[in-house]
Coordinates of C-alpha atoms in Angstrom, one line a residue:
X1 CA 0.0 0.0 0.0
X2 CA 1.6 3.4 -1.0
X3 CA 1.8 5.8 1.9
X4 CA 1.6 9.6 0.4
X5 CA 0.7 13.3 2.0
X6 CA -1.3 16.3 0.7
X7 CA -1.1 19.5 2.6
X8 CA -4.7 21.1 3.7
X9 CA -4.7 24.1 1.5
X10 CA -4.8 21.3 -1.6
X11 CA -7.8 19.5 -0.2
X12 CA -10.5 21.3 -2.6
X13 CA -8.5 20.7 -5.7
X14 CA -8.3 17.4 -5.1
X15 CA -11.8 16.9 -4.2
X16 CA -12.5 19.0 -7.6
X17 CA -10.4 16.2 -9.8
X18 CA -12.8 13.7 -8.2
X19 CA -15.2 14.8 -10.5
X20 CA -13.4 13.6 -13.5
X21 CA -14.0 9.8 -11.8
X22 CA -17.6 10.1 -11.3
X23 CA -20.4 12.2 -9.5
X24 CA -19.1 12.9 -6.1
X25 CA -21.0 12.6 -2.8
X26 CA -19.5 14.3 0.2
X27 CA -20.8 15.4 3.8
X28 CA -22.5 18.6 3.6
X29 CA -23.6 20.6 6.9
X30 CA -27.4 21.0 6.5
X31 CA -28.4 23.3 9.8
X32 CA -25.8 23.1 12.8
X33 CA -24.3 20.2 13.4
X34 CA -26.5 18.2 10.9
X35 CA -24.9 16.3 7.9
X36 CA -26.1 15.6 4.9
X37 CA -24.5 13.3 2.3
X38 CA -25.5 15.4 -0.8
X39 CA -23.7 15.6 -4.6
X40 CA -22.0 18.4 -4.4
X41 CA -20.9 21.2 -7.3
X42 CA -18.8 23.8 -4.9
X43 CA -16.1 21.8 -3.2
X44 CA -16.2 24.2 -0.8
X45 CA -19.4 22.8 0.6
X46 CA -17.8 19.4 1.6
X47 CA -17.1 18.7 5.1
X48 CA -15.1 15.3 5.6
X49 CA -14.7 16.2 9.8
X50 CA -18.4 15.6 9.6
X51 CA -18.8 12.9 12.1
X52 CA -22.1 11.0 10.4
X53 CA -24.8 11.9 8.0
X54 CA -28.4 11.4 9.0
X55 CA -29.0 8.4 5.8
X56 CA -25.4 6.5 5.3
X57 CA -24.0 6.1 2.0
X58 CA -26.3 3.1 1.2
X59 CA -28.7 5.6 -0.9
X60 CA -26.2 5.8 -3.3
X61 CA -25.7 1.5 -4.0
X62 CA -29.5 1.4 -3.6
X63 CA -31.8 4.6 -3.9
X64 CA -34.8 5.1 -1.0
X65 CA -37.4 4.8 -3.9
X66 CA -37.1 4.0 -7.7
X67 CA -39.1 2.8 -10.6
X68 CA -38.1 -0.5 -11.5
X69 CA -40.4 -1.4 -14.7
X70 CA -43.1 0.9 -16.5
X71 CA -45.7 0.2 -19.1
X72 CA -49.2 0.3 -20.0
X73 CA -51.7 -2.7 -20.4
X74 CA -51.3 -5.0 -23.6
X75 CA -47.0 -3.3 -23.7
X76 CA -43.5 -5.2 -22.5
X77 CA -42.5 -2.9 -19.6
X78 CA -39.4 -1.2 -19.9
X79 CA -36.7 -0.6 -17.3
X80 CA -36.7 3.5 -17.3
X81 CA -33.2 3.0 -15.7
X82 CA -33.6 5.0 -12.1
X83 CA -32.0 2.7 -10.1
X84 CA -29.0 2.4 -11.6
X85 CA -26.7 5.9 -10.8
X86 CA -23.6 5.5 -13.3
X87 CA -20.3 6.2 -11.8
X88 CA -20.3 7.8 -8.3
X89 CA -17.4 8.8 -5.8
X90 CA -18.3 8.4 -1.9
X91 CA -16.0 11.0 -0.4
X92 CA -15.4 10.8 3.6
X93 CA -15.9 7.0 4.3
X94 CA -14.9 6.2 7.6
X95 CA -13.1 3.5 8.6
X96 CA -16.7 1.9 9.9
X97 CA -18.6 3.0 6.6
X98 CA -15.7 0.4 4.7
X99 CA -17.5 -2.0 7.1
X100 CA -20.3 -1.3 6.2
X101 CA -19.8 -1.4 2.7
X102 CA -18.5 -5.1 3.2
X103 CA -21.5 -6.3 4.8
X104 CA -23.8 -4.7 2.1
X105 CA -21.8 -6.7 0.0
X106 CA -22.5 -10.0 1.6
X107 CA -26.2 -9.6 1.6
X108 CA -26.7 -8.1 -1.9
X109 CA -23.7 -10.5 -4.0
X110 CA -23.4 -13.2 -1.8
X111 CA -25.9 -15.8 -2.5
X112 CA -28.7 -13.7 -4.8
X113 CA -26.9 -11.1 -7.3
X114 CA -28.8 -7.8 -6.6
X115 CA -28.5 -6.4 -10.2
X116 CA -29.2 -2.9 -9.4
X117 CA -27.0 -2.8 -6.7
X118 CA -24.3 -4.8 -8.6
X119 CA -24.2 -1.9 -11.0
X120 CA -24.0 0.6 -8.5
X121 CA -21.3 -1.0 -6.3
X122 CA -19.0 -1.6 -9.7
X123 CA -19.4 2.3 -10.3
X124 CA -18.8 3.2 -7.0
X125 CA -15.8 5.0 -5.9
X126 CA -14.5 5.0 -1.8
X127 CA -12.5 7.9 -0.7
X128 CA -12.5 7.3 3.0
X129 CA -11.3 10.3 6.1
X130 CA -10.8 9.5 9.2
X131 CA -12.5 10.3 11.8
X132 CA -12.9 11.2 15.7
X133 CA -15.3 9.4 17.8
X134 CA -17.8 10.8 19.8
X135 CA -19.9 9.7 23.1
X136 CA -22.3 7.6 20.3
X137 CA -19.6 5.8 18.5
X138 CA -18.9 2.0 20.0
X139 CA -17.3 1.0 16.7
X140 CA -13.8 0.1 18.5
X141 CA -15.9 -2.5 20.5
X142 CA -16.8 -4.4 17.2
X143 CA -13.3 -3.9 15.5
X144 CA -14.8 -1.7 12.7
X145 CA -12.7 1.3 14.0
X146 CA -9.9 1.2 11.6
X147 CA -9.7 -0.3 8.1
X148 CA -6.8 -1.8 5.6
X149 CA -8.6 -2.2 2.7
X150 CA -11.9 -1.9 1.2
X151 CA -11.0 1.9 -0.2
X152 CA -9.9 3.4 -3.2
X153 CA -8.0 6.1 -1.4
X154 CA -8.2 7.1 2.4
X155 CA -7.3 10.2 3.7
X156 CA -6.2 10.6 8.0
X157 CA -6.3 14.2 8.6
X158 CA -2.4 15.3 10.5
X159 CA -1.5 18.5 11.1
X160 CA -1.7 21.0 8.3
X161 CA -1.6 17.9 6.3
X162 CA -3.5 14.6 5.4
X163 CA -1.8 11.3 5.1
X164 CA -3.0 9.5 1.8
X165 CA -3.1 6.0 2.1
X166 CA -3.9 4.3 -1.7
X167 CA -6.0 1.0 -1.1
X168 CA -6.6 -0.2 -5.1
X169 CA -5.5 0.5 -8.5
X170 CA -8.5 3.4 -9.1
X171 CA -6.8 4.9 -6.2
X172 CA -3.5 4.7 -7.7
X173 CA -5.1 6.3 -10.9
X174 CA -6.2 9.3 -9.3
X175 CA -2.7 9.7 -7.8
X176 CA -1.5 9.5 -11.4
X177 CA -3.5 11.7 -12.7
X178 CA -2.8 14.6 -10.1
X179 CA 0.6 14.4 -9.3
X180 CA 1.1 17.6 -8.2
X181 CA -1.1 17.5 -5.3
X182 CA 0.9 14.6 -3.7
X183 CA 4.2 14.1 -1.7
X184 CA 6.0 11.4 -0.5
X185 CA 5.2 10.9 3.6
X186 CA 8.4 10.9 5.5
X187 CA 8.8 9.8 9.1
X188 CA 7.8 12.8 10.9
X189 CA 3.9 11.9 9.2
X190 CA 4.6 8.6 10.6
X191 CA 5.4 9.5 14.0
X192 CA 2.1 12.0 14.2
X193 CA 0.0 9.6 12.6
X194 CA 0.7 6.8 15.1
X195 CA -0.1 9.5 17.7
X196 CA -2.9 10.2 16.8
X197 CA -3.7 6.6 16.5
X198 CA -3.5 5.9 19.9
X199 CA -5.3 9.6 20.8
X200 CA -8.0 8.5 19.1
X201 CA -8.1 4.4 20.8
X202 CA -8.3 6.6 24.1
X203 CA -11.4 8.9 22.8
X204 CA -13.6 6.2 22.5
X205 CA -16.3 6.8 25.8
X206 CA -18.5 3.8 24.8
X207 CA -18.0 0.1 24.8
X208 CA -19.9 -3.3 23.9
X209 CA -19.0 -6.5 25.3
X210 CA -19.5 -8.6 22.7
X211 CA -18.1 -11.3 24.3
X212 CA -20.1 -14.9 22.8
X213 CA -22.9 -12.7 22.2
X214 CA -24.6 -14.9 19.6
X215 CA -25.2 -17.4 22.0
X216 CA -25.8 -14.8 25.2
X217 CA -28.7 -14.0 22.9
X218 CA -29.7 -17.6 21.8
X219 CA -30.2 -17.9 26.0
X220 CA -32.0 -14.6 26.7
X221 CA -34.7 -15.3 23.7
X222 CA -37.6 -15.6 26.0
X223 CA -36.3 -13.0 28.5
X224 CA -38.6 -10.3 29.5
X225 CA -36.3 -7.3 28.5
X226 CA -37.8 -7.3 24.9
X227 CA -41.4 -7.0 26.4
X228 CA -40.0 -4.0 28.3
X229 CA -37.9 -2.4 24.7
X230 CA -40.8 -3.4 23.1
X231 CA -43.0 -1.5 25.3
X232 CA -41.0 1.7 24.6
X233 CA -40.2 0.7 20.8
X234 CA -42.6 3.2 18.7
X235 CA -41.7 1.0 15.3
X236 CA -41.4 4.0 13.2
X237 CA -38.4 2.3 11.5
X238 CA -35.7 5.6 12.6
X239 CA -33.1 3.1 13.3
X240 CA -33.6 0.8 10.3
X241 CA -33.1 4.1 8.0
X242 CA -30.5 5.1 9.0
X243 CA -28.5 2.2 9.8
X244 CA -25.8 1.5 7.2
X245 CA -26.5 -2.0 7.1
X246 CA -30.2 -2.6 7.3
X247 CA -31.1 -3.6 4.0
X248 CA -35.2 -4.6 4.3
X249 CA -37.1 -3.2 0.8
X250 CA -40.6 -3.6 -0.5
X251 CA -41.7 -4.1 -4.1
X252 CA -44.9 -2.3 -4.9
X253 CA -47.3 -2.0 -8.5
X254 CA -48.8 0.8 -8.7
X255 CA -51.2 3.0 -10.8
X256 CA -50.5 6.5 -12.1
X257 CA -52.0 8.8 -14.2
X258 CA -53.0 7.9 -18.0
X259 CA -53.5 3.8 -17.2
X260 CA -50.0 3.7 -17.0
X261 CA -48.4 0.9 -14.0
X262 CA -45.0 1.2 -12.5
X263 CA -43.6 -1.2 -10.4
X264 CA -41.5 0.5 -7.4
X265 CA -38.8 -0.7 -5.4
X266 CA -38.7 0.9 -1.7
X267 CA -36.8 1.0 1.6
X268 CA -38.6 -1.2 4.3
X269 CA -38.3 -1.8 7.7
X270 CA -38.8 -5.4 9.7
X271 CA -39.6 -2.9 12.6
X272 CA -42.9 -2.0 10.5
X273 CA -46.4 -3.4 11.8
X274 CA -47.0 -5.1 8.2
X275 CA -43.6 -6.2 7.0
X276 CA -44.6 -9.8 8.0
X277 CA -48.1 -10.3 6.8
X278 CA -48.0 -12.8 4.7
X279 CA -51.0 -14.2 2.3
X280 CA -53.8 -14.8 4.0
X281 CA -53.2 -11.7 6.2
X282 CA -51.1 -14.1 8.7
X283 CA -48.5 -12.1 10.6
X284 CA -45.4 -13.7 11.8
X285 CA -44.4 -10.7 14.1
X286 CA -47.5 -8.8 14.9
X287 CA -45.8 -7.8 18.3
X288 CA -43.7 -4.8 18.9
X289 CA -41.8 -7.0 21.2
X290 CA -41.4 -9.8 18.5
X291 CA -40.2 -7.0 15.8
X292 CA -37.7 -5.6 18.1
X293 CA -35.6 -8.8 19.2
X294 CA -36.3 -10.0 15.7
X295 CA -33.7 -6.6 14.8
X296 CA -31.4 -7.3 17.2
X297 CA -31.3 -10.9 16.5
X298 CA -31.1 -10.4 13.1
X299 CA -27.5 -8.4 13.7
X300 CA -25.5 -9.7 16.6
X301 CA -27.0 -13.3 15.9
X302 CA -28.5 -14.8 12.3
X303 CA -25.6 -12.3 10.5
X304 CA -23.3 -14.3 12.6
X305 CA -24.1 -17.3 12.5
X306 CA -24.3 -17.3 8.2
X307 CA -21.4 -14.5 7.9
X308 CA -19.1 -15.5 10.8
X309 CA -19.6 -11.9 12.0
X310 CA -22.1 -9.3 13.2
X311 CA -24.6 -7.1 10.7
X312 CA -24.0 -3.7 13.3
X313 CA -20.7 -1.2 12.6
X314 CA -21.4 0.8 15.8
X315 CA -21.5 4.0 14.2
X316 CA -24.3 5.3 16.6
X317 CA -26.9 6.3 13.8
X318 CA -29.8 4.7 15.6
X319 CA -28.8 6.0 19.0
X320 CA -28.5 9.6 17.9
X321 CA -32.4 9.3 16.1
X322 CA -34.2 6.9 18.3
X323 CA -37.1 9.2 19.2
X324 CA -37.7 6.9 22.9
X325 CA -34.0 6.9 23.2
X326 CA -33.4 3.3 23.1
X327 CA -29.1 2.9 23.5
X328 CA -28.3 -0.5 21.5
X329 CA -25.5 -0.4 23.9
X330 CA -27.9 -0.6 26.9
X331 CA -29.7 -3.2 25.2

């Protein structure tokens, strides 16, 4: 892996030759200390310290709502091509958004190609920045804290400089391609950086024992703590949105205007009253309480046992917008 340094004052630049690789996506501050991951035109807009966004980066693999097939009665419906996005550029990944991205790739390409996701991941771009953790992050806890691979490029901010680390051969393009942005690193970047490595390992305020959790779970199935989550739960799906890795969707036909039928693709959520029914109007998990553990066990214990690890990145998403305040670390 070459090891390379950019100096601050370059940072737009190099964010503006991005857009000769595809449409780029960055962090952008919507009100105070609310981040948006928005395409952006002025560079100037982009803010990689951002610490999350409020929806991860799995809008751009698989979009919140698209059109899948359109057509009128008696006509071969026709693909009008709005869930695939061309070539994107995902700028300030974090190390647990790489994560992320890994376990999206096990559910969508692992058994069942998802085509339009497919498409989307081949086109897809990571620039990764690293990041600071907060009182929300637990990410260390579940070893998502620091990546190796999985990016293009990543970039770990340093003192009036950022330390460019190039993960693939698209990386290594971009490097070629802008040579005059870069520098070799010396050993002074790799004194700071390790530093600040171990600055950061003492920042983290919240921890998970994860200790044989799948099968602490497989023992505490009946126990009466989901009755009391459940209780509080309101199901309005806040967590499942904005959770990296939560990957439910519905498939809907529909009717619009002129006779014409679209079917429509849709982010869903097993926390939802419905998501269950089956035909015949039988309901697998009409509960709260049964919908709840069913999340949990879903992440810390199913994932596991099919993937060999856990579906959760501990990037704090769904304990920032939990409207009851339900802590997953609690939990």
């Amino acid at each position: 892996m070459q090891t390379l340094r950019l100096s601050d004052h370059l940072l737009p630049e190099f964010i503006e030759s991005l857009k000769a690789w595809g449409t780029v996506w960055a962090p952008v501050e919507r009100a105070p200390a609310v981040f948006d991951l928005e395409v952006i035109d002025d560079v100037r807009r982009a803010r990689p310290d951002a610490l999350r966004t409020i929806l991860p980066f799995k809008k751009l693999l698989i979009a919140p709502r698209f059109t899948m097939l359109t057509g009128s009665l008696g006509e071969i419906p026709e693909d009008p091509g709005e869930g695939r996005r061309g070539r994107q550029v995902f700028f300030g990944a974090h190390a647990c958004d790489v994560h992320a991205l890994r376990i999206l790739d096990l559910l969508h390409l692992a058994n069942f190609q998802d085509p339009y996701y497919l498409e989307n991941r081949r086109g897809l771009m990571v620039v990764g920045y690293g990041c600071w953790p907060d009182e929300r992050c637990f990410c260390a806890s579940l070893d998502t804290s620091t990546v190796d691979d999985g990016f293009d490029l990543f970039l770990t901010p340093l003192d009036g400089r950022l330390l460019v680390s190039v993960g693939t051969s698209l990386g290594d393009d971009v490097v070629r391609a802008n040579p005059h942005l870069f520098e070799p690193a010396t050993r002074q970047d790799t004194r700071d950086y390790m530093e600040r490595l171990a600055a950061r390992r003492k920042a983290f305020q919240l921890s998970l024992d994860v200790t044989d959790l799948p099968y602490v779970l497989e023992l505490k199935r009946e126990d009466p703590v989901w009755r009391e989550i459940g209780a509080r739960c309101l199901c309005c799906g806040s967590c499942s949105m904005v959770c990296p890795t939560c990957s439910c969707f519905n498939v809907l036909d529909e009717l619009v205007p002129q006779g014409v039928g679209q079917r429509v693709r849709l982010w869903d959520s097993c926390l939802f009253r419905d998501y269950a029914v089956v035909a015949g109007g039988h309901n697998f998990r009409a509960d709260r309480a049964d919908r709840v553990r069913n999340r949990y066990y879903h992440k810390q214990e199913a994932f596991v046992r099919e993937f060999g690890m856990p579906s959760c990145v501990g990037c704090g998403r769904c304990i920032e917008n939990c409207p009851t305040r339900i802590n997953v670390v609690e939990v």
